[in-house]
Each structure stands twice: as C-alpha cells, then as structure tokens.
Tab-separated table of C-alpha atoms in Angstrom:
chain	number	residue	atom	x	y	z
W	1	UNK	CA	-0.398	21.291	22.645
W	2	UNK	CA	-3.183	20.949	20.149
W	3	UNK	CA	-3.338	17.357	18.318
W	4	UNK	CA	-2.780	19.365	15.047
W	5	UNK	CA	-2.359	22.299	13.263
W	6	UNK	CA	-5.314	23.460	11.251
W	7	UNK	CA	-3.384	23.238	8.361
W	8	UNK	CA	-3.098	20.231	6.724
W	9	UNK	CA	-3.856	16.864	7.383
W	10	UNK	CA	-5.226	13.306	6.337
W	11	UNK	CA	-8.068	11.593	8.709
W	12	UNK	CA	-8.178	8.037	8.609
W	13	UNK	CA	-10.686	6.240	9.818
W	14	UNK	CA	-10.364	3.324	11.760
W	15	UNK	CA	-14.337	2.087	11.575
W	16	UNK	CA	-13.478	1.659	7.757
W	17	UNK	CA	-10.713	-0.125	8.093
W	18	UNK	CA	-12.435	-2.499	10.506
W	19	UNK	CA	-15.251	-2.948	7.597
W	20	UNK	CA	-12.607	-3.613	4.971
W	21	UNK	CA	-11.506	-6.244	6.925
W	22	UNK	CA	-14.223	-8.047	7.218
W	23	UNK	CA	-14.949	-8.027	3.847
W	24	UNK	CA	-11.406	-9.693	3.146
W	25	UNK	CA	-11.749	-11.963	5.567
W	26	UNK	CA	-14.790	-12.826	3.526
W	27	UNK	CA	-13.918	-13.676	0.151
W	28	UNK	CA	-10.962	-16.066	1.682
W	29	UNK	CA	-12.000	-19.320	2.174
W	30	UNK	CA	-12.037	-20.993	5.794
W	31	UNK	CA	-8.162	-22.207	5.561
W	32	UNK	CA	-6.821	-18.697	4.476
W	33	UNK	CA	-6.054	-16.331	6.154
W	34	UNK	CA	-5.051	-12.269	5.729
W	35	UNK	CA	-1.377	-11.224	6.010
W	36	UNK	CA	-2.068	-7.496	6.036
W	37	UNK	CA	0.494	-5.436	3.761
W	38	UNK	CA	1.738	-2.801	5.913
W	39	UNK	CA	4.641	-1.709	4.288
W	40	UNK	CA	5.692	2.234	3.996
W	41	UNK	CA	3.752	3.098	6.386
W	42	UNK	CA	0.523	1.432	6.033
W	43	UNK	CA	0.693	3.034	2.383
W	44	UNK	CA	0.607	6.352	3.759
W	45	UNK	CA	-1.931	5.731	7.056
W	46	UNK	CA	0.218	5.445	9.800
W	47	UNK	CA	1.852	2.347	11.600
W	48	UNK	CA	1.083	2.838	15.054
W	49	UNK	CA	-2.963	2.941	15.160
W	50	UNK	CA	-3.358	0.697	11.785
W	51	UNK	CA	-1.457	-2.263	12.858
W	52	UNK	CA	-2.858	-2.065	16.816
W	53	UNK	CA	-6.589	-1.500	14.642
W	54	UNK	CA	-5.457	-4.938	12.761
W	55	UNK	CA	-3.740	-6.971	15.475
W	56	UNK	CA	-6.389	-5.962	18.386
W	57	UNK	CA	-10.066	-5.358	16.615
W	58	UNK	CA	-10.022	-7.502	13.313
W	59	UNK	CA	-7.700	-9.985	14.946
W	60	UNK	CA	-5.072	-10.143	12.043
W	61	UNK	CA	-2.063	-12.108	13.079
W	62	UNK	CA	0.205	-11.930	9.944
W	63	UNK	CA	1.647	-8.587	8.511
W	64	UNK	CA	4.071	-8.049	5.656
W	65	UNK	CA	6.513	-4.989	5.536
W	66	UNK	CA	9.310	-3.995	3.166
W	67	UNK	CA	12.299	-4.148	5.337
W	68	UNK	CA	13.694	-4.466	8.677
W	69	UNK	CA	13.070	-1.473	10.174
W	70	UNK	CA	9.327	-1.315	9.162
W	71	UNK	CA	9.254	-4.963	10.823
W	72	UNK	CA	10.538	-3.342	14.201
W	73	UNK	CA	8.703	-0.682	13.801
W	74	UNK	CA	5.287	-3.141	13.679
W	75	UNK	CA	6.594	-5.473	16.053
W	76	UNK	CA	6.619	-2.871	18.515
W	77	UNK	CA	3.193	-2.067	17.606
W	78	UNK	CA	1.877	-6.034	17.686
W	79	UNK	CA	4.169	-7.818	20.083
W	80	UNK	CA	2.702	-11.104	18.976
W	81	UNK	CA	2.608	-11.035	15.411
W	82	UNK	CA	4.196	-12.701	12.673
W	83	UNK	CA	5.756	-10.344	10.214
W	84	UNK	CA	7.455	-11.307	6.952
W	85	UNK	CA	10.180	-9.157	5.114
W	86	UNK	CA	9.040	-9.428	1.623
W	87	UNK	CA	12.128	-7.063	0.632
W	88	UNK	CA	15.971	-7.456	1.063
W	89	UNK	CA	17.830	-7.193	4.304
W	90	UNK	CA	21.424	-6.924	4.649
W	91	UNK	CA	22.904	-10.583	5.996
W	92	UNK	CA	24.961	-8.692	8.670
W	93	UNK	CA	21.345	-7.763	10.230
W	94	UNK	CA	20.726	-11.478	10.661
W	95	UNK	CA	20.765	-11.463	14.422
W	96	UNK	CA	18.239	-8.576	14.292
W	97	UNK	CA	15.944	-10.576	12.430
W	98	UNK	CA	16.282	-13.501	15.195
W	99	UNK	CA	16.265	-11.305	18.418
W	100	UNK	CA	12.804	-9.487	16.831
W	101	UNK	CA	11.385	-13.191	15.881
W	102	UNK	CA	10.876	-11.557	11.998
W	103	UNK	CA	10.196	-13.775	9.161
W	104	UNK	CA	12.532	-12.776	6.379
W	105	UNK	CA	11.957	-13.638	2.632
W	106	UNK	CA	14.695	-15.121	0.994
W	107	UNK	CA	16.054	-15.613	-2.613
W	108	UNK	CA	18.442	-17.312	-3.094
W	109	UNK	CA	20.743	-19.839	-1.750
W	110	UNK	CA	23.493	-17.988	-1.373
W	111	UNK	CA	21.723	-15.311	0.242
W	112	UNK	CA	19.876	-18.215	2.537
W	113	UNK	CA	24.003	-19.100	3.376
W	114	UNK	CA	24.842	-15.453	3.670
W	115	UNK	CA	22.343	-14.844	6.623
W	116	UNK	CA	22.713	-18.055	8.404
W	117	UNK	CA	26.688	-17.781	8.353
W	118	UNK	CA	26.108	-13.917	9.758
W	119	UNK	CA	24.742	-15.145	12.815
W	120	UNK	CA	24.598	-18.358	15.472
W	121	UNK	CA	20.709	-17.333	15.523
W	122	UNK	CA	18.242	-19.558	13.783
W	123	UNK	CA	16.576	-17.450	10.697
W	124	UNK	CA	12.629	-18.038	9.993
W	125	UNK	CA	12.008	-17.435	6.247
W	126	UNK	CA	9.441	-17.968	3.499
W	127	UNK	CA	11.498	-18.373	0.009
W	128	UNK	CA	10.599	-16.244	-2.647
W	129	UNK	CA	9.823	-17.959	-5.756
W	130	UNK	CA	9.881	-15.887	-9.389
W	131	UNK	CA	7.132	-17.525	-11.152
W	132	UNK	CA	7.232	-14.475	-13.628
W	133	UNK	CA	7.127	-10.957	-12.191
W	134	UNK	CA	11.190	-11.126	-13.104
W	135	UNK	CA	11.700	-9.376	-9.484
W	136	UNK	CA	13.273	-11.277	-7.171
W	137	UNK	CA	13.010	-14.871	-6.485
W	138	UNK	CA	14.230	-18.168	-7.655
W	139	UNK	CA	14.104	-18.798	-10.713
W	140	UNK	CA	14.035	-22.590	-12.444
W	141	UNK	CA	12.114	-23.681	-16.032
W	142	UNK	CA	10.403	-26.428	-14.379
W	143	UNK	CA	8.666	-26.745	-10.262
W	144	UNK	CA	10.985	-29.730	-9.630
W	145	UNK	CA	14.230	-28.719	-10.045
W	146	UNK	CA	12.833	-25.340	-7.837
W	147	UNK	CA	11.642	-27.960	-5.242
W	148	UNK	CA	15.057	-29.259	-5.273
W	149	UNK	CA	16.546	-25.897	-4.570
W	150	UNK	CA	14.144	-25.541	-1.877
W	151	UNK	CA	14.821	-29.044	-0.513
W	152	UNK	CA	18.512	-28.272	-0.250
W	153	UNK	CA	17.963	-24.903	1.214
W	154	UNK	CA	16.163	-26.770	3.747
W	155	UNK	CA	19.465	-28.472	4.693
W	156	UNK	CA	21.179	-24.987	5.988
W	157	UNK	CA	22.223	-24.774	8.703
W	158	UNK	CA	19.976	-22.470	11.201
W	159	UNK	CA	17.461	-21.820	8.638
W	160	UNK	CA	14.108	-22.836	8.929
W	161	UNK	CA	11.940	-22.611	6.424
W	162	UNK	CA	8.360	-21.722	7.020
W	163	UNK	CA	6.802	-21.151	3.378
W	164	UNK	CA	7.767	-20.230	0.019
W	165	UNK	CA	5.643	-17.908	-1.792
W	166	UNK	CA	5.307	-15.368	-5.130
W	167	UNK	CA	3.723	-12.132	-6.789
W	168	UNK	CA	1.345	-12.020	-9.408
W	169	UNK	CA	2.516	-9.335	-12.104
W	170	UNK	CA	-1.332	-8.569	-13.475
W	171	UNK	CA	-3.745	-10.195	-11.140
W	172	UNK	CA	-5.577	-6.949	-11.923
W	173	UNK	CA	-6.397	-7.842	-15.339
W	174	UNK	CA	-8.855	-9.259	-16.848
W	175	UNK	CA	-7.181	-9.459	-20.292
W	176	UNK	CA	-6.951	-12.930	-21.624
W	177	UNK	CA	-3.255	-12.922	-22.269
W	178	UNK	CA	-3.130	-11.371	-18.353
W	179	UNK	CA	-5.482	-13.993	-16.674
W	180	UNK	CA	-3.501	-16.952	-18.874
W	181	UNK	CA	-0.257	-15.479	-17.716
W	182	UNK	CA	-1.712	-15.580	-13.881
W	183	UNK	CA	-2.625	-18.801	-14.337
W	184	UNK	CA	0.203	-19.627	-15.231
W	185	UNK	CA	1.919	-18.311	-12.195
W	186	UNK	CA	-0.040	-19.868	-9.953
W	187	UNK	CA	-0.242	-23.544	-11.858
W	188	UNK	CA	3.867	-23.307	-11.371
W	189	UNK	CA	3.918	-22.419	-7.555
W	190	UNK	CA	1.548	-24.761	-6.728
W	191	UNK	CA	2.920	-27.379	-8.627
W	192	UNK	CA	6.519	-26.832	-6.865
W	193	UNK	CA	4.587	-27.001	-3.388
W	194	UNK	CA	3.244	-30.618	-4.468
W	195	UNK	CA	7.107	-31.493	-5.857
W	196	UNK	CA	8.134	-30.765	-2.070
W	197	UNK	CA	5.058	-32.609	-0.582
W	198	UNK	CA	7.032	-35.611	-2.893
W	199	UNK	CA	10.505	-35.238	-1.442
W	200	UNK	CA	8.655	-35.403	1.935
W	201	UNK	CA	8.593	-31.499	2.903
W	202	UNK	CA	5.170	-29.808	3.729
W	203	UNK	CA	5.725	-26.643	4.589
W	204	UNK	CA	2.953	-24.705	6.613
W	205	UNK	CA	2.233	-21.961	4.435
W	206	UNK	CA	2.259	-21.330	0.426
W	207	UNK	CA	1.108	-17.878	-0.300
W	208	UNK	CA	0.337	-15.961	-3.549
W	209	UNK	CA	-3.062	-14.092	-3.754
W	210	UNK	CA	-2.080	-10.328	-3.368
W	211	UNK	CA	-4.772	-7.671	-3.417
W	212	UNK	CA	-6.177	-8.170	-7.146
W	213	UNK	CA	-6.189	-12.057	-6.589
W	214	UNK	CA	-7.946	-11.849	-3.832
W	215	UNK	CA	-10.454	-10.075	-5.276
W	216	UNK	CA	-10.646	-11.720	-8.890
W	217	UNK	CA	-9.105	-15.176	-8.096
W	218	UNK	CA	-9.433	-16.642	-4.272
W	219	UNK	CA	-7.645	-19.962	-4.600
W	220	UNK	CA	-8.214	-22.034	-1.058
W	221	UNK	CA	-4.709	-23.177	-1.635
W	222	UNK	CA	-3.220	-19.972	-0.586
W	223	UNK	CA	-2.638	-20.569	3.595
W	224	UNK	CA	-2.369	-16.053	3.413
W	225	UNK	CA	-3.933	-13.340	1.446
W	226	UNK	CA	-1.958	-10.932	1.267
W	227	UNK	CA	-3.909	-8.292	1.212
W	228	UNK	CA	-2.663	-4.550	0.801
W	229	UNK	CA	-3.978	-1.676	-1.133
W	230	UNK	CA	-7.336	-3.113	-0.483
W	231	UNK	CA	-6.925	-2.774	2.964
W	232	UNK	CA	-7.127	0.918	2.678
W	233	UNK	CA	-10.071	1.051	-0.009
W	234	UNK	CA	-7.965	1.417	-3.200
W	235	UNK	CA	-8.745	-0.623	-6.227
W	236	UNK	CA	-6.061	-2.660	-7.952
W	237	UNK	CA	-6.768	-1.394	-11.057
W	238	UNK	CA	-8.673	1.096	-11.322
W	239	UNK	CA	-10.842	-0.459	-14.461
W	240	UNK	CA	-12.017	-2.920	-11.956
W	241	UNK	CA	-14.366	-2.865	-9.350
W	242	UNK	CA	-13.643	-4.102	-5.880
W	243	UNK	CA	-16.648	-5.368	-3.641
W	244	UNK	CA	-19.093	-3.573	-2.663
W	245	UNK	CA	-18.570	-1.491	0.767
W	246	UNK	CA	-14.882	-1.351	0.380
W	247	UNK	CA	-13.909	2.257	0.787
W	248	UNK	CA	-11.190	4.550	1.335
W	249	UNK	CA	-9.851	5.297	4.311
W	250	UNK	CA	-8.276	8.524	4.212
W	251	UNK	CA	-9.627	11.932	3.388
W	252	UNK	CA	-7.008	14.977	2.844
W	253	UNK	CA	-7.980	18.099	3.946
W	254	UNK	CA	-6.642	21.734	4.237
W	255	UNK	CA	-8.015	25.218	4.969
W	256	UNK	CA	-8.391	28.419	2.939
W	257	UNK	CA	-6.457	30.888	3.966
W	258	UNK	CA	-7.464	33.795	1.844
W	259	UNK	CA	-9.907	34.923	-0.785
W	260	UNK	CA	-9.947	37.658	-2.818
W	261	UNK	CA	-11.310	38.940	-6.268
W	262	UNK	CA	-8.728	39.595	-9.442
W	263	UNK	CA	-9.791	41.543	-12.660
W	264	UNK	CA	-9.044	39.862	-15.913
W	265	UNK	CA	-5.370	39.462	-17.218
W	266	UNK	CA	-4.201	38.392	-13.506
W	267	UNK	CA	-1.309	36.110	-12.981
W	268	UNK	CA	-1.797	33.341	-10.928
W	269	UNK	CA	0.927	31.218	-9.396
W	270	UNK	CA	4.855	30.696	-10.590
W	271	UNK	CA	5.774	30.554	-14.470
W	272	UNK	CA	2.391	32.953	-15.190
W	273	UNK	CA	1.067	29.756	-16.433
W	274	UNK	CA	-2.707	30.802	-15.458
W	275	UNK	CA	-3.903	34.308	-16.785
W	276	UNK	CA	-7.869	34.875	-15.527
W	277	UNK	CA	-9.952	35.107	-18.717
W	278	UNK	CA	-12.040	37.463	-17.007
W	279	UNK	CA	-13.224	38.483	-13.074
W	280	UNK	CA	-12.560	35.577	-10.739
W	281	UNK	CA	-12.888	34.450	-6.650
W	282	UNK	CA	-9.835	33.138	-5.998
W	283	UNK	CA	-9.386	31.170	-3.226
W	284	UNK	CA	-5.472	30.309	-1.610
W	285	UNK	CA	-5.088	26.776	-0.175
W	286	UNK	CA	-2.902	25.416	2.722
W	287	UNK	CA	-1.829	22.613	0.791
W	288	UNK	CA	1.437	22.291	-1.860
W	289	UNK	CA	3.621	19.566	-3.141
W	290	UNK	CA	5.680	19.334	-0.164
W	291	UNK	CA	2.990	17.925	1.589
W	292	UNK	CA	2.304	15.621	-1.194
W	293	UNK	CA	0.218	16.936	-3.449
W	294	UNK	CA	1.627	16.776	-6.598
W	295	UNK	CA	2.893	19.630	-8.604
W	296	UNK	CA	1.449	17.522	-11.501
W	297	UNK	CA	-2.334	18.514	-10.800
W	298	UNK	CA	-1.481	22.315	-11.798
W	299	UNK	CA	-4.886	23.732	-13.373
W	300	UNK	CA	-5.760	19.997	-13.567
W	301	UNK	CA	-7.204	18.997	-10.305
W	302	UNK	CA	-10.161	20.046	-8.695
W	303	UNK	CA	-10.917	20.675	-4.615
W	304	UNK	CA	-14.228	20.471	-3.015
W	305	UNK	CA	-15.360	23.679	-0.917
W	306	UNK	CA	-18.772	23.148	0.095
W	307	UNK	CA	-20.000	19.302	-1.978
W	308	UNK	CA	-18.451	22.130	-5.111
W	309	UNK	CA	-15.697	20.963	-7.475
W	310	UNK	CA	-13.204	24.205	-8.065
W	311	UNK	CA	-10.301	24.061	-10.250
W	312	UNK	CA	-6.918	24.353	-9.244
W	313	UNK	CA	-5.623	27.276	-11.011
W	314	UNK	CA	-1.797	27.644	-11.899
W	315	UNK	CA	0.693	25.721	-10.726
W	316	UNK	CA	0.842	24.111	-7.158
W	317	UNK	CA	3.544	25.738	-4.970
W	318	UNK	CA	5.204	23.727	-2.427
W	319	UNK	CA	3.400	25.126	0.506
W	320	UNK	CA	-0.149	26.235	-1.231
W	321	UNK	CA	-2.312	26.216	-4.275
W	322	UNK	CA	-4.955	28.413	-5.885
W	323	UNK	CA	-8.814	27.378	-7.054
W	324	UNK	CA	-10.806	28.955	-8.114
W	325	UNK	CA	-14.006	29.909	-6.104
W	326	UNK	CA	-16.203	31.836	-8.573
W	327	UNK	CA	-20.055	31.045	-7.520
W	328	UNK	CA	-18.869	29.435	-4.302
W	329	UNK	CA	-19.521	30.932	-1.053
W	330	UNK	CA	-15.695	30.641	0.422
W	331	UNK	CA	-14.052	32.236	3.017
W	332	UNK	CA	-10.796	32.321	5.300
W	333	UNK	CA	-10.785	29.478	7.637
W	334	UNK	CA	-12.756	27.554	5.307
W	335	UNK	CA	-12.325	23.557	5.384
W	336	UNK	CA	-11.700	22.219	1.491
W	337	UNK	CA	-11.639	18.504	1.132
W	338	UNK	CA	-8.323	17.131	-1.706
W	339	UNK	CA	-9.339	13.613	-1.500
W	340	UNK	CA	-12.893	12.449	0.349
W	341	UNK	CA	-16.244	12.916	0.156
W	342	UNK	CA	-18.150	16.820	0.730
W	343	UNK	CA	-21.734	16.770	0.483
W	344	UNK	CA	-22.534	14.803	-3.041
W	345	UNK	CA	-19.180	15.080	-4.450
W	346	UNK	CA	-16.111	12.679	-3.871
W	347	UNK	CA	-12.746	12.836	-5.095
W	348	UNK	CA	-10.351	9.981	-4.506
W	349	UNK	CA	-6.810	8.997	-5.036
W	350	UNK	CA	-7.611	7.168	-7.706
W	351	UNK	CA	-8.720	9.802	-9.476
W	352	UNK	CA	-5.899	12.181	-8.843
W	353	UNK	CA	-3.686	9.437	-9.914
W	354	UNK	CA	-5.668	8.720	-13.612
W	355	UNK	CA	-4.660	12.635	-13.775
W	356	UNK	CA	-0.926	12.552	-14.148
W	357	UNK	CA	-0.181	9.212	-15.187
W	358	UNK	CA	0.401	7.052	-11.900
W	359	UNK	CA	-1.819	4.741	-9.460
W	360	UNK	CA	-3.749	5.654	-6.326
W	361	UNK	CA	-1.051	3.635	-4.324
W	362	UNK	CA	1.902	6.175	-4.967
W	363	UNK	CA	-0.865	8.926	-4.349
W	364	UNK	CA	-1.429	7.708	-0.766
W	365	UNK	CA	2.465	6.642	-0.420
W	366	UNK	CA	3.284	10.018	-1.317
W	367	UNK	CA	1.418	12.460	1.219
W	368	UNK	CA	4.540	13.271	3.258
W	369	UNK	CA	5.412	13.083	7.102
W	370	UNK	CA	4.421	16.710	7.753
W	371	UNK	CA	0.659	15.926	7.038
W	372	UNK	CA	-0.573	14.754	10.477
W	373	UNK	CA	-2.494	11.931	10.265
W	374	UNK	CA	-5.408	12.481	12.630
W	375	UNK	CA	-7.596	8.992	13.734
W	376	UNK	CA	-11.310	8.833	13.702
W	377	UNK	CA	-13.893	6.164	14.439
C-alpha cells in the first residue's frame, strides 16, 4: 500500500526540528534544560516520529503532555523519559500514573489527597502554582503561606514531590503593563521556591519559562524550558520575532484536481457567495475544512501553484476549495502548497491565522487526523 494518498497531506520535517532544537538549547543557560511541549499531538506533527526525533537525535529527556493518555502515548514512544501532565487527570487513574512512571501536575491539596488515597502507588508530581494566569494552580497573596501549602503537601502520604512550577499569561508581550505583570509572576514563584529552601525543602526542579520566555526572558533559575510552539517554528506572538533560523516545520499540501474556464456571472461554491466578474481559470483543490482548513478563509486565503499566490474563491467546502488560476499555468495533478514555501513565495500558519481572528497554534492543532502526516529529512 502506498505511504499516502496523493491527496492531502502535511510534510514535516525532521532536519528542522533538529535545528530548532539546537537553537533552544541555546538561549538556555548551562543549568536549564528543554522539557519539550508535546501535547495534542505534537501541535498537530505527529507523536510517534517527533518525540523518537527529540528523545534519540537532540537528546531531550523531559516532555510535557496534556493528559494521561498523551503521556502513554509518548512513553511508548521514549521509554526513558520523564513526562509531566500539565493538565487534570482523574484520581481513580492514579495507579496508571505510577505503573507508566508519569509525572502528574497537581493543584491542590485535596486533589494531592485524592490521588494518593486512589492508589497504594507512590505519585511523582510537580505542583502547579497560579502566580496569575487564574487557570489552575494554588493560589495564596503572599510566597510563604504558598510554601507552607507546599510544605504540608509534602507530608502526604505516597506523594513525592519533584517541582512546583507556573505559566506566564503574556510572556509574548512586550507591553510595559505585560512585561511588569511577568515580572511579577516570576518575582512570586521564585520567591516561594526560596520560602521552601527556608523550611528546609529544595526541590530539584522550579520551572516557568514557556515558549515566549524563553525567547524574551531566559532566567537561569528555571531547571526546564518548556518549550512548545517554538519547537515547531511558530512565533508566540506573532508581532514578535523569534531567532533567527527558527522555522516551521510543516508544509500542507494538496493537488488540483480539475481546471476549467467559466464566462462571467458564474457561481462558484455553496451560498453563490463568489460570482466571476468576468472570464476566469478556475482551478478545484483537494483540500476542505474537514481536513482542517478552515471554512473561515472563503475568498480570503490565498494558495501557491507554481511560487504564485491565487485566491481562494467562494466558500471552502468540506472536501475541496476553488482558486483562482487566471495567468497561472495549472493543471490536473498539479501540486499547490496551503502553508510552506513554493519558489519565492511562503505562506505560513501564522498568516492564515491573522486572517480569521485566531493564532498559528490552533491552525496547526486543527489540521485533522485524515491529513497524513508524511516525514522528511
């Protein structure tokens, strides 16, 4: 059976993702290092041959996922690595999280208590600290009386805590308000750290830099990066640039399945939405929303066909969409490029995203199961 159906389908490149790497691993200082953020998916890249990439050629040894089955899922992948739940997992899957030797984040107390009475098995955890994304977390008005929580959490039975950590809410800003607010995030987690180095706990790890931080605002005190859209060549924010020679790793492509020439006052697509203006080359794609690509970008986006932007015309339909080809030698088993680079031209998920309102992450998130991802070097 053929690896894929000419169709549809994402490439992601593995030799970028080794590059990105390094260049994370780079702006870290010598006592940090990456937890890779691997959650749904690998934003959209695939598991299996992103994690093994991570674990066996950049030598990553800390991921973070969203729940338990995403942890099994990459512990099955990376047999030795340490993988933190950063999301919720119900306590009655306590002795899951023991037998697969997963690091779960915790938020509470009670929830600490909930786990460890749910199972004889000893729970790692970091504890999740809400220093002001208003998520999840503990939450206290001053870093001792959070150390104190902490030091009595320490006291459960069967739970053994490895690390506390927290998320910046606008790292990715360089407003003043924004970077006062981040420092203010940071000042409180770190200063809840030294409260437990007091009362005589060290813990081995403190972690807060996410993507943007690790970017704008590498603190040595962070023991993991966390690094996660970056990974994959996405910015942040998309007002802000990243470092030079991180790029994306994916590139969407589909195939033309049929060209042909309308007269003026033609209907293109559902709703008749799109009425030619005059004689057009219209070009039918093997692409729709079902695979991802967002109804949203009707007569909006643009597809390259030979290093040439052409307009989507009408709306996307679930299984295709329309351009138009006008001046643009196209034909039937044609290769057209969504998101990637053709010749001079480059569209990226970023830019889709600034179309309709969202971020590149839920762009790459979103390109659905039946898109096979295919793996280049």
């Amino acid at each position: 059976m053929k690896p894929y159906l000419k169709r549809a389908w994402a490439e992601v490149s593995l030799g970028q993702l080794k590059k990105n790497m390094e260049l994370i691993k780079g702006l870290n200082s010598s006592g940090t290092e990456v937890m890779a953020v691997v959650k749904a998916d690998a934003y959209g890249h695939g598991y299996e041959r992103v994690c093994e990439t991570l674990a066996e050629e950049c030598g990553i040894r800390y991921f973070a996922v969203s729940n338990l089955d995403e942890a099994i899922t990459v512990r099955k992948c990376c047999p030795d690595a340490e993988i933190l739940i950063l999301g919720y997992t119900p306590p009655e899957y306590a002795h899951e999280i023991s037998q697969n030797n997963i690091i779960q984040g915790v938020v509470s107390t009670e929830y600490a208590a909930a786990l460890c009475n749910s199972s004889n098995d000893t729970i790692r955890c970091h504890i999740k600290i809400d220093t002001g994304m208003g998520r999840i977390g503990l939450r206290h008005d001053k870093p001792e009386d959070c150390a104190k929580e902490i030091q009595f959490m320490c006291t459960i039975k069967g739970l053994s805590v490895e690390g506390i950590y927290t998320h910046f809410a606008v790292a990715d800003s360089d407003d003043p308000d924004n970077v006062a607010y981040t420092d203010k995030q940071e000042k409180y987690i770190t200063d809840t750290y030294d409260e437990l180095v007091k009362l005589g706990i060290k813990l081995p790890h403190m972690h807060f830099m996410n993507s943007a931080a690790t970017c704008y605002r590498n603190n040595s005190r962070s023991t993991l990066s966390r690094a996660g859209i970056i990974i994959y060549g996405l910015h942040p924010d998309v007002s802000l640039p990243v470092p030079e020679g991180l790029e994306p790793i994916m590139e969407l492509k589909a195939v033309i399945s049929q060209v042909k020439e309308v007269p003026e006052g033609t209907c293109i697509s559902y709703g008749r939405t799109f009425v030619a203006p005059h004689k057009m080359k219209i070009a039918t794609v093997t692409i729709g929303y079902a695979d991802g690509y967002s109804r949203l970008l009707s007569s909006k986006g643009e597809i390259l066909v030979h290093g040439h932007r052409c307009a989507i015309v009408g709306r996307v339909c679930m299984d295709q969409l329309m351009i138009d080809v006008s001046g643009v030698d196209a034909r039937s088993g044609d290769i057209v490029t969504l998101i990637g680079k053709d010749g001079g031209e480059q569209i990226t998920a970023d830019e889709l995203a600034s179309m309709y309102g969202t971020i590149g992450y839920e762009v790459v998130c979103g390109i659905s199961k039946r898109v096979p991802r295919i793996y280049i070097d």
